[in-house]
Structures are given as C-alpha cells and as structure tokens.
PDB file of C-alpha atoms in Angstrom:
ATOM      1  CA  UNK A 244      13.477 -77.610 -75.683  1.00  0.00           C
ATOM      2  CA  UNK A 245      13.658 -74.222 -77.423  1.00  0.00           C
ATOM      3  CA  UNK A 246      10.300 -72.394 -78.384  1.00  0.00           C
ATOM      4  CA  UNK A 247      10.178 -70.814 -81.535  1.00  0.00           C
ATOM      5  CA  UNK A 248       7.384 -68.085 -82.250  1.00  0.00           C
ATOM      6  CA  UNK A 249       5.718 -67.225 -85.162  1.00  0.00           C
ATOM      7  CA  UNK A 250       4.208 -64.251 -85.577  1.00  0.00           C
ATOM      8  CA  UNK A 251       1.463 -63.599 -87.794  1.00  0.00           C
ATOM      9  CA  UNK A 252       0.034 -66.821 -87.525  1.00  0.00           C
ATOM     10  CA  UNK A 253      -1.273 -65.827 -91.204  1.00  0.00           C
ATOM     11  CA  UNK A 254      -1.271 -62.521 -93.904  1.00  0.00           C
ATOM     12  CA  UNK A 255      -3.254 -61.562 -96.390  1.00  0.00           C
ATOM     13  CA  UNK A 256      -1.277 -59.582 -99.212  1.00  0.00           C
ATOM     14  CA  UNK A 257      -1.309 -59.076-102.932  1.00  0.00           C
ATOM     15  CA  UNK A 258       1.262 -59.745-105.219  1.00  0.00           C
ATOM     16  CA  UNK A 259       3.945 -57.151-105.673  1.00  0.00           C
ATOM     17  CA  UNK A 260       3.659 -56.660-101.615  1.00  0.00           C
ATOM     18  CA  UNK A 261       6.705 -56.929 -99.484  1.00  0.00           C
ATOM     19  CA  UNK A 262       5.869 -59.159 -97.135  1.00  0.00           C
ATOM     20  CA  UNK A 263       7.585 -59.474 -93.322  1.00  0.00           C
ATOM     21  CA  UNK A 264       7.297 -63.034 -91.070  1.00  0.00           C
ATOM     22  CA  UNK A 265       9.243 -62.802 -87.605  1.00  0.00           C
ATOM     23  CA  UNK A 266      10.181 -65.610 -85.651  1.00  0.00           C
ATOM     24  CA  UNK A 267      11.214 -65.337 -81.528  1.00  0.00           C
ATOM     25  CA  UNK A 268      13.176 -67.611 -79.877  1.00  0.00           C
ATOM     26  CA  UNK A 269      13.264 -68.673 -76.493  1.00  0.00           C
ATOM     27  CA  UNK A 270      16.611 -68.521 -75.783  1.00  0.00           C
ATOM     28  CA  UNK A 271      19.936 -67.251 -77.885  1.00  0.00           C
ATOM     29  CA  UNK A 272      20.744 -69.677 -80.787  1.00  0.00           C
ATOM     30  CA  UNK A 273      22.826 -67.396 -82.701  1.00  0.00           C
ATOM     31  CA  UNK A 274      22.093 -67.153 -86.042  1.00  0.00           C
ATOM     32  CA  UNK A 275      21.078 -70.888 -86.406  1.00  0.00           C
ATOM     33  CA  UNK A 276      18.101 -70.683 -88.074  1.00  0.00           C
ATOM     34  CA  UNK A 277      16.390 -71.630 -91.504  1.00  0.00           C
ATOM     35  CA  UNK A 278      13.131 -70.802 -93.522  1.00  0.00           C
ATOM     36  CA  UNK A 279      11.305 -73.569 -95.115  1.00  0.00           C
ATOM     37  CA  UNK A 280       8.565 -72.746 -97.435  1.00  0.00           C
ATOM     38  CA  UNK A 281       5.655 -75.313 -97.597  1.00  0.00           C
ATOM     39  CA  UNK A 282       2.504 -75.312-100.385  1.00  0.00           C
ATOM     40  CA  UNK A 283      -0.750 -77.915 -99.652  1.00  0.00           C
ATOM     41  CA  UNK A 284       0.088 -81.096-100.378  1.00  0.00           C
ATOM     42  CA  UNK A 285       3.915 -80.946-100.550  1.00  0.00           C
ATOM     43  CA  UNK A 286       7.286 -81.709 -99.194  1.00  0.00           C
ATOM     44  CA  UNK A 287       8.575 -78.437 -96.933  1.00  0.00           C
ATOM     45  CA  UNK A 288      11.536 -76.510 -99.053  1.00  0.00           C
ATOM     46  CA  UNK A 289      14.777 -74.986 -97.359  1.00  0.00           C
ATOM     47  CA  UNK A 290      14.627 -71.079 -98.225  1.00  0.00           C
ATOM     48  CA  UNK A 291      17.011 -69.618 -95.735  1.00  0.00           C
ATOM     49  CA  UNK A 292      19.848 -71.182 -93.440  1.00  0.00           C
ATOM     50  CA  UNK A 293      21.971 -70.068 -91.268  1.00  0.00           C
ATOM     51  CA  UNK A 294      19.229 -66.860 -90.608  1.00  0.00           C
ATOM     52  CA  UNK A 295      20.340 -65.265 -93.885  1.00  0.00           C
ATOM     53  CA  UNK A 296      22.222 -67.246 -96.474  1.00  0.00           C
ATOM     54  CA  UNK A 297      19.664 -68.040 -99.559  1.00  0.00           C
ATOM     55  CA  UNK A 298      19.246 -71.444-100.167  1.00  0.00           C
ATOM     56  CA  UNK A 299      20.734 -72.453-103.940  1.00  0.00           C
ATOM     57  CA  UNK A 300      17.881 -72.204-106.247  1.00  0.00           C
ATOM     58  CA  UNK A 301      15.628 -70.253-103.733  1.00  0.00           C
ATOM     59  CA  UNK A 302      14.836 -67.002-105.963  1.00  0.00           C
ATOM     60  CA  UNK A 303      16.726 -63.526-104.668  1.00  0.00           C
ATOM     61  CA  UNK A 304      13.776 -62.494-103.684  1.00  0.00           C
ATOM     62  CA  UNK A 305      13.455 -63.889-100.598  1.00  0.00           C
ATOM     63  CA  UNK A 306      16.274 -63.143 -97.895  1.00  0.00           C
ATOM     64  CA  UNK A 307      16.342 -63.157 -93.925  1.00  0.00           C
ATOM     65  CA  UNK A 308      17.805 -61.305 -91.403  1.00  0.00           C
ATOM     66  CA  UNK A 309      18.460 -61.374 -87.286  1.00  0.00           C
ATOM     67  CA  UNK A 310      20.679 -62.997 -84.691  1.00  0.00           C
ATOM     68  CA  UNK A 311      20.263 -64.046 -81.063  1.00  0.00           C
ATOM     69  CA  UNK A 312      16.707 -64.444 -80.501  1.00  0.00           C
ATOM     70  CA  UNK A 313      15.009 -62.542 -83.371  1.00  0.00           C
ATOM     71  CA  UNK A 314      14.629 -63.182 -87.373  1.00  0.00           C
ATOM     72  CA  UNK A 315      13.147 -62.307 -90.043  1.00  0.00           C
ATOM     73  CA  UNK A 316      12.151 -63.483 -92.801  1.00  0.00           C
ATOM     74  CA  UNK A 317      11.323 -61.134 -96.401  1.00  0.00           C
ATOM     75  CA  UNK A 318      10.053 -61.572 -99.116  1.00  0.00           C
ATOM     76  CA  UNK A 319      10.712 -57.738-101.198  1.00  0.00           C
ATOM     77  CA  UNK A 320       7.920 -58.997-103.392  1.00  0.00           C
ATOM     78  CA  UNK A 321       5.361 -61.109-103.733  1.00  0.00           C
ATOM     79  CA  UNK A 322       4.816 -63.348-106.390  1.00  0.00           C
ATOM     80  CA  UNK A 323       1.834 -65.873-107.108  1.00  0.00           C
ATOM     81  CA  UNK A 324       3.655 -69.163-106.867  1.00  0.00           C
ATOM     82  CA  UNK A 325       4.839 -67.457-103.179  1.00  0.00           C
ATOM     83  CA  UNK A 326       1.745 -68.190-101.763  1.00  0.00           C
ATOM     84  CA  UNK A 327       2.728 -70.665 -98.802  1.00  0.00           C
ATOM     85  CA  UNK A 328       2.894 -71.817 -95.426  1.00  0.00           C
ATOM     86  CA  UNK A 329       6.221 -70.686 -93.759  1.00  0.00           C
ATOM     87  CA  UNK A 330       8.186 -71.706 -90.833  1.00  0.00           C
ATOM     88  CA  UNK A 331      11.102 -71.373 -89.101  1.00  0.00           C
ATOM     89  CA  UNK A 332      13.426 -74.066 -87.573  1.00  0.00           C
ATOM     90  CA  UNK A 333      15.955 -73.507 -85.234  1.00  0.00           C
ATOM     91  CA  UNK A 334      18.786 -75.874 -85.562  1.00  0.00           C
ATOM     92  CA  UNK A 335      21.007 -74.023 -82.622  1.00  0.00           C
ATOM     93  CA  UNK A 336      20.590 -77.523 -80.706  1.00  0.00           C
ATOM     94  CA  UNK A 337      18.612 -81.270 -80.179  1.00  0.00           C
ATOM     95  CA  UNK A 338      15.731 -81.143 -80.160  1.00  0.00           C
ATOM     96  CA  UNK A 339      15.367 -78.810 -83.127  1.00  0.00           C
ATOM     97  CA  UNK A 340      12.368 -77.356 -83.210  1.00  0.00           C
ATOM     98  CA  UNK A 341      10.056 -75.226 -85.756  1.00  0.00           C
ATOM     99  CA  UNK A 342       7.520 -72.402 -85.087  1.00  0.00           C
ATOM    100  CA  UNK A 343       4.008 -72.874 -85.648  1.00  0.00           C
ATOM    101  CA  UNK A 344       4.002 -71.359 -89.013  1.00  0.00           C
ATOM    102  CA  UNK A 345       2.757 -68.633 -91.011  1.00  0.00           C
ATOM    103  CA  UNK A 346      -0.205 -68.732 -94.185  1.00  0.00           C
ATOM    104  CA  UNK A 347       0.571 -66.579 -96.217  1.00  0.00           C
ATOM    105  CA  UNK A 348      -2.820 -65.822 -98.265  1.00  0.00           C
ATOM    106  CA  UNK A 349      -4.110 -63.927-101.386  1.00  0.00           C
ATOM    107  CA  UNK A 350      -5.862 -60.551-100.525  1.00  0.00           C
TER     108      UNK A 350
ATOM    109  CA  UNK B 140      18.640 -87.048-108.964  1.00  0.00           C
ATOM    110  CA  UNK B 141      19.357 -86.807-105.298  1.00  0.00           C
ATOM    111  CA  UNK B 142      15.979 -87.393-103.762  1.00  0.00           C
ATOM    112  CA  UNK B 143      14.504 -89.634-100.984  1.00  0.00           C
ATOM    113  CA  UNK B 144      11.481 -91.810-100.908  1.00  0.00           C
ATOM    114  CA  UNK B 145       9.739 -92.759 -97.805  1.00  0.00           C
ATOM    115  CA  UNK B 146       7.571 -95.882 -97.139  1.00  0.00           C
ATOM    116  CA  UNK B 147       5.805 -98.129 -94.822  1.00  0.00           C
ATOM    117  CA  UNK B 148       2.970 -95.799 -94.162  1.00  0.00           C
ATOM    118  CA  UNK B 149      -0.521 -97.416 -92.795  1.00  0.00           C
ATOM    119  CA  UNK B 150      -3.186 -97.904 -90.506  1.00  0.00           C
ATOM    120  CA  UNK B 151      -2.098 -99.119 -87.003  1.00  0.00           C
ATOM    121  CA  UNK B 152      -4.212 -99.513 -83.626  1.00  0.00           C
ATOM    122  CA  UNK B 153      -3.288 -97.507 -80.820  1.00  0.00           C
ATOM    123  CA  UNK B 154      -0.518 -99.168 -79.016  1.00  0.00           C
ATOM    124  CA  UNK B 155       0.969-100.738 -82.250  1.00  0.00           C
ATOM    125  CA  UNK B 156       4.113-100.862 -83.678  1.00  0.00           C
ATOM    126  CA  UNK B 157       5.372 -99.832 -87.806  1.00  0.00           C
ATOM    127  CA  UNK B 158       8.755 -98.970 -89.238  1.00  0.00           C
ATOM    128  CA  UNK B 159       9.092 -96.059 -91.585  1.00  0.00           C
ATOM    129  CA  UNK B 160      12.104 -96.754 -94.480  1.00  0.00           C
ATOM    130  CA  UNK B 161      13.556 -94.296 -96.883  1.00  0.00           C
ATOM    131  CA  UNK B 162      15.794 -94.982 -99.671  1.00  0.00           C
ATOM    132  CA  UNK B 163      18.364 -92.679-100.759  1.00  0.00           C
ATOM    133  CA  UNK B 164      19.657 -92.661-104.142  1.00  0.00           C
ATOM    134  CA  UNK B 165      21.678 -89.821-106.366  1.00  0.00           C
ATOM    135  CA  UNK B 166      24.191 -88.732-103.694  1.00  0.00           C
ATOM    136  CA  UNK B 167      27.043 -90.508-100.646  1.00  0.00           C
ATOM    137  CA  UNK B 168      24.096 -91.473 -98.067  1.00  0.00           C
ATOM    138  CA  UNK B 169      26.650 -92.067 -95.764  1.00  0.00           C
ATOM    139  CA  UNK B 170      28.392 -88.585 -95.707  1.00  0.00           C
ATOM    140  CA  UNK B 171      24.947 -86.901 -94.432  1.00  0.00           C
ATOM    141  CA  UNK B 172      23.055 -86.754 -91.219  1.00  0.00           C
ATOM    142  CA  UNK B 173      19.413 -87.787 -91.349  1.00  0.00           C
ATOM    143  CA  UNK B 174      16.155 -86.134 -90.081  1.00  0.00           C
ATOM    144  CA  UNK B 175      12.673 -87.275 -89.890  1.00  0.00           C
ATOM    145  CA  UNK B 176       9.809 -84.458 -89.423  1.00  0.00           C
ATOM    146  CA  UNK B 177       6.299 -85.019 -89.112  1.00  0.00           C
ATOM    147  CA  UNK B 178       2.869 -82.989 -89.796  1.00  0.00           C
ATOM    148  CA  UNK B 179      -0.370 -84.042 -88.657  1.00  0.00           C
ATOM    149  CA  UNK B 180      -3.721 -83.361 -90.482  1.00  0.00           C
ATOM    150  CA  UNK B 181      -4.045 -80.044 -90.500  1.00  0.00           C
ATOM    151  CA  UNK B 182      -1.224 -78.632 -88.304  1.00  0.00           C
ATOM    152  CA  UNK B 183       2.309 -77.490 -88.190  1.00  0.00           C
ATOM    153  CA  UNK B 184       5.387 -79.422 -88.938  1.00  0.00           C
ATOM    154  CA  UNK B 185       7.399 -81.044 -86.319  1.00  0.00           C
ATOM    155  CA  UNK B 186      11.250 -82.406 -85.635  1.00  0.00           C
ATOM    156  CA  UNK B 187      11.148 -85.851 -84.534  1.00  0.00           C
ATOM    157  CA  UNK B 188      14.600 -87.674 -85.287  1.00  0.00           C
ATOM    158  CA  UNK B 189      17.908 -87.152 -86.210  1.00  0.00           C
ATOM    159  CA  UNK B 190      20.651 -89.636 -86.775  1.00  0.00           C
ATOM    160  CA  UNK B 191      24.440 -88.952 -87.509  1.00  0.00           C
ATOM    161  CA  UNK B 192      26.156 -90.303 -90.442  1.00  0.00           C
ATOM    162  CA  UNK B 193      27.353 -93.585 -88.743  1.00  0.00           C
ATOM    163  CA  UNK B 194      24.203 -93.742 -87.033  1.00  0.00           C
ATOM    164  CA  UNK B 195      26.351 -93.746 -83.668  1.00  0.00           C
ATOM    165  CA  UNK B 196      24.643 -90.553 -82.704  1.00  0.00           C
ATOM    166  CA  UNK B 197      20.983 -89.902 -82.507  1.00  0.00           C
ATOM    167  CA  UNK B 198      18.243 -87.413 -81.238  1.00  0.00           C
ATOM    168  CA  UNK B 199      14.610 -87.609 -80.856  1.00  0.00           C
ATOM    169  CA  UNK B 200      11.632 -84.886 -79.837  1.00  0.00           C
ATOM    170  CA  UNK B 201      10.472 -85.513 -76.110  1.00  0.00           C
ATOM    171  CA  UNK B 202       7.114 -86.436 -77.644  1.00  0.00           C
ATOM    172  CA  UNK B 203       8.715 -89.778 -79.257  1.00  0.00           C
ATOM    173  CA  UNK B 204      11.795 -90.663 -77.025  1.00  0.00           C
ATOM    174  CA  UNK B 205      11.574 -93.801 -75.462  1.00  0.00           C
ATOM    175  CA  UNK B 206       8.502 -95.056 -78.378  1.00  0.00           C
ATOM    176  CA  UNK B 207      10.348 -93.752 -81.624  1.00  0.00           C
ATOM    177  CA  UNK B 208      14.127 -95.423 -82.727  1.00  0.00           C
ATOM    178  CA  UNK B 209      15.919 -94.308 -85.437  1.00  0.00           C
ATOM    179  CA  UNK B 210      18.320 -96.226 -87.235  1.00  0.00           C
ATOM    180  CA  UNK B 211      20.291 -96.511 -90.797  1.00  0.00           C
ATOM    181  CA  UNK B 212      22.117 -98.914 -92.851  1.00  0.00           C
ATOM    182  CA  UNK B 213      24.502 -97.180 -95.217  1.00  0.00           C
ATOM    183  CA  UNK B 214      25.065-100.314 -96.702  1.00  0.00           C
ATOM    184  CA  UNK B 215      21.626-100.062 -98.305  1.00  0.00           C
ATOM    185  CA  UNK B 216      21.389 -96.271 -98.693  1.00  0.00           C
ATOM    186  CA  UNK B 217      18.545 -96.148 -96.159  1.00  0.00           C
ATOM    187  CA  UNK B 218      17.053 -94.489 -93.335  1.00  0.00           C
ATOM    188  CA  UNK B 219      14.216 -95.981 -90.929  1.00  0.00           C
ATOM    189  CA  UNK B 220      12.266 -95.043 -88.016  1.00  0.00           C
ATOM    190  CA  UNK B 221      10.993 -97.731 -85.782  1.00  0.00           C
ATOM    191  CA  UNK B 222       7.620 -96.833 -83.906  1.00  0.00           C
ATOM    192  CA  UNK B 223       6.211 -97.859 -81.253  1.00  0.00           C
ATOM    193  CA  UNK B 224       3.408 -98.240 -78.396  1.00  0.00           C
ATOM    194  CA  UNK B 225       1.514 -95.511 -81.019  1.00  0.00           C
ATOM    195  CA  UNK B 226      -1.152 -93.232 -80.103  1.00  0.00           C
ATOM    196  CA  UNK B 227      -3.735 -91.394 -81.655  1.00  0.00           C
ATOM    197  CA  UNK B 228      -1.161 -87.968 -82.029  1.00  0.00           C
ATOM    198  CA  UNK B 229       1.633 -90.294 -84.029  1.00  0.00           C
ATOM    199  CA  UNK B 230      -1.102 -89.566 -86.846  1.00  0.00           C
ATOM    200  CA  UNK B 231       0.719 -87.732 -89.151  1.00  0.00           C
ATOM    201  CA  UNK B 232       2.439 -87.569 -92.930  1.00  0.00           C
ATOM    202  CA  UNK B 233       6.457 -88.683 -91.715  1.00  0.00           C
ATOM    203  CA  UNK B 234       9.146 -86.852 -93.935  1.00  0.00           C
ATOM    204  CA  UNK B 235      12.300 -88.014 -94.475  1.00  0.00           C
ATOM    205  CA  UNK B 236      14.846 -85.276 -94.780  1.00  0.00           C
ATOM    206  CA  UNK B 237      18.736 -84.903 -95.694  1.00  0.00           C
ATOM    207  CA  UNK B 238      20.470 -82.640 -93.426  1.00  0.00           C
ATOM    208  CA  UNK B 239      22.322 -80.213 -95.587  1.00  0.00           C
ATOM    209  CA  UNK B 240      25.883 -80.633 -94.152  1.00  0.00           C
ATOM    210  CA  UNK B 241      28.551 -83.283 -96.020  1.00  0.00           C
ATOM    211  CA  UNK B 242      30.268 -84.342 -93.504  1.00  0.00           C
ATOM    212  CA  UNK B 243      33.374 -86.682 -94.518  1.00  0.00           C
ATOM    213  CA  UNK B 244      35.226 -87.964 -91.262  1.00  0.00           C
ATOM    214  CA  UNK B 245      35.465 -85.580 -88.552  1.00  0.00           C
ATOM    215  CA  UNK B 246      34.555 -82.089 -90.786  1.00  0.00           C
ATOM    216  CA  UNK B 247      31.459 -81.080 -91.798  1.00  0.00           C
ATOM    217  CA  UNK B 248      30.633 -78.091 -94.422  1.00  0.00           C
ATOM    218  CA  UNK B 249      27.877 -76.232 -95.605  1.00  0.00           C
ATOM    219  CA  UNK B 250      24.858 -74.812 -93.770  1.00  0.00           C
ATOM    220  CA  UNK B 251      22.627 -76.630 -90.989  1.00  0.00           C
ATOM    221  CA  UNK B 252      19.362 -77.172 -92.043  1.00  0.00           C
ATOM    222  CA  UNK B 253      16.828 -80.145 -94.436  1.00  0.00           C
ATOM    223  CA  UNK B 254      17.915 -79.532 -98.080  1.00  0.00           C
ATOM    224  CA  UNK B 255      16.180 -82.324 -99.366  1.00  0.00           C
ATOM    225  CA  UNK B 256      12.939 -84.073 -98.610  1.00  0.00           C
ATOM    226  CA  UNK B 257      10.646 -86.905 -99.734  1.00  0.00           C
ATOM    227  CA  UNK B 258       7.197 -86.738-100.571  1.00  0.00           C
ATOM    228  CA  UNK B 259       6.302 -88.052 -97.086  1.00  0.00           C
ATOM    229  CA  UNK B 260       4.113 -90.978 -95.933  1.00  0.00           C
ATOM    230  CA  UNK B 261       1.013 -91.348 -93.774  1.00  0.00           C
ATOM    231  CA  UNK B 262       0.576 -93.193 -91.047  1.00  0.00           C
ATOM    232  CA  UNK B 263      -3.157 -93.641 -89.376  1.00  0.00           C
ATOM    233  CA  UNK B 264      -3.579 -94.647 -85.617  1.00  0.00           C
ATOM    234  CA  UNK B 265      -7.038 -95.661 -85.412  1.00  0.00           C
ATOM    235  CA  UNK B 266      -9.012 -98.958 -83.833  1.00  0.00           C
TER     236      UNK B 266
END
C-alpha cells in the first residue's frame, strides 16, 4: 500500500497566520489527492480533491498545491473555526490510504 | 438533505462478529461508490472499504481483508460492513462515506474523494 506522510505532526499558530501542512507520498499518484479537515468529535470534511480543486462550500481560503509525490496544503489565513485536525488521503489507488494527520493548535 | 446515518455500533468480545448499516437518503444511492473509514480512540483516521455502485467491485485495507465484507443493497438505499473474528484494534468510531464521483453506467464525473459522511458509530471489542 502507499504511505502517505504528514509533516508537522502538529502547529501552533494564531489567527491571521498562513499556515503550510505537506504531505509525501511513497510513490507517484499524480495529483490524486484530497484534504479533509476534522474538529473533536466530528465527521472528517472534504477540503481539497484532486490536490488543488476547493471543495464546494470549503471557504477560498484554503487551497492546495503539488503533483507526483508532494502536496501541500494552505491555509493564507487562519481563522478560529480553522482550528482542526488535517489529513491527507491519497485516492491514486486501493487501498487508499491517509497520512497520520496534522493538529493544528491555538498559539 | 443528502446525508448518511450509520448504525449497529456495540460492544463485542474479541473474536466476535457485528454488521455496520448505513442508510442513505436525499440523493441516487445507486449512482455512487461507497467507503467506510475508521478512527480509533485517540488516533488517525483510516480507509477500510470501498464498494462500487453495483457492489460487483470491492476493496478492503490489508488490516481487514479476509475478516471485514462489504456489501450494499440499492434496493434499500444502504450500505453495510460485515465484521468479523474482531480484535481488540477493530475498536474504533466506523464512518460511512459517499465517494464524490456520480457515476451513471460506464462514466463517472466529478472529483475522487468522501464528500459526504455520517456521524459515525462505535464499536467496542472488549471481554
């Protein structure tokens, strides 16, 4: 199965920060990847797919970027309600599979 | 309102069996693939099922093939995951998920990814 990597594993930032999340692959998978944005207690939401097409409804403030084995994920900046748990999910091929995730936190 | 609602959620002993449902309702069930993801206490989510629209195609994580089937009856706008011979890592909130792609025959459009998602239920392997 394909790794993904998350990297950080968590931020701190304050609101009005742009905020960067990367995500590795472990082999090409084009740009088949989405974003999902997760808060405690809640269903994940779809963000990003297809590495940089915004979801409909996702705010424009939030867009993602890369191809082949690296992404990225931005947010240009930060709001309160943004405070999350983010991962990535490659969907190049079965098994998909998601990176480990990344808290984002108040500073 | 498109949304999906999982249940079937409990406490099982290792080795046990329990079959997830989730109903569908506000959209053509049958014109979408359908995922199941799961997230144990306190970690990361993870991909464990995927069935195509006529349910003639499915997928499963290497941690759950062989225990884990998933199946759907379009007739009844729902999805289910059958589980079995459970251990103590099965313990975990199950999602059901939409995969964002209508697909109607042989075409699919739109985006790959989990556009919609229930509010999960939580199953407990313990003796």
């Amino acid at each position: 199965a394909i790794q993904m990597t998350q990297s950080p594993s968590s931020l701190s930032a304050s609101v009005g920060d742009r905020v960067t999340i990367t995500c590795r692959a472990s082999q090409d998978i084009r740009n088949d990847l989405g974003w999902y944005q997760q808060k405690p207690g809640k269903a994940p939401k779809l963000l990003i797919y297809a590495a940089s097409s915004l979801q409909s409804g996702a705010p424009s403030r939030f867009s993602g970027s890369g191809s082949g084995t690296d992404f990225t994920l931005t947010i240009s900046s930060l709001q309160p309600e943004d405070f999350a748990t983010y991962y990535c999910l490659q969907d190049y091929n079965y098994p998909w599979t998601f990176g480990q995730g990344t808290k984002v936190e108040i500073k | 309102e498109v949304q999906v609602v999982e249940s079937g959620g409990g406490l099982v002993q290792p080795g046990g069996s329990l079959r997830l449902s989730c109903a569908a309702s506000g959209f053509t069930f049958s014109h979408y693939a359908m995922h199941w993801v799961r997230q144990a206490p306190g970690k990361g989510l993870e991909y464990v099922s995927t069935i195509s629209t006529n349910g003639d195609t499915t997928y499963y994580a290497n941690s759950v093939k062989g225990r884990f089937a998933i199946s759907r009856d379009n007739s009844k706008n729902t999805l289910y995951l059958q589980m079995g011979s459970l251990r103590a890592e099965d313990m975990a909130v199950y999602y059901c998920a939409r995969d964002s792609r209508y697909c109607s025959g042989n075409t699919c459009y739109g985006g790959y990814g989990m556009d919609v998602w229930g509010q999960g239920t939580t199953v407990t392997v313990s003796s």
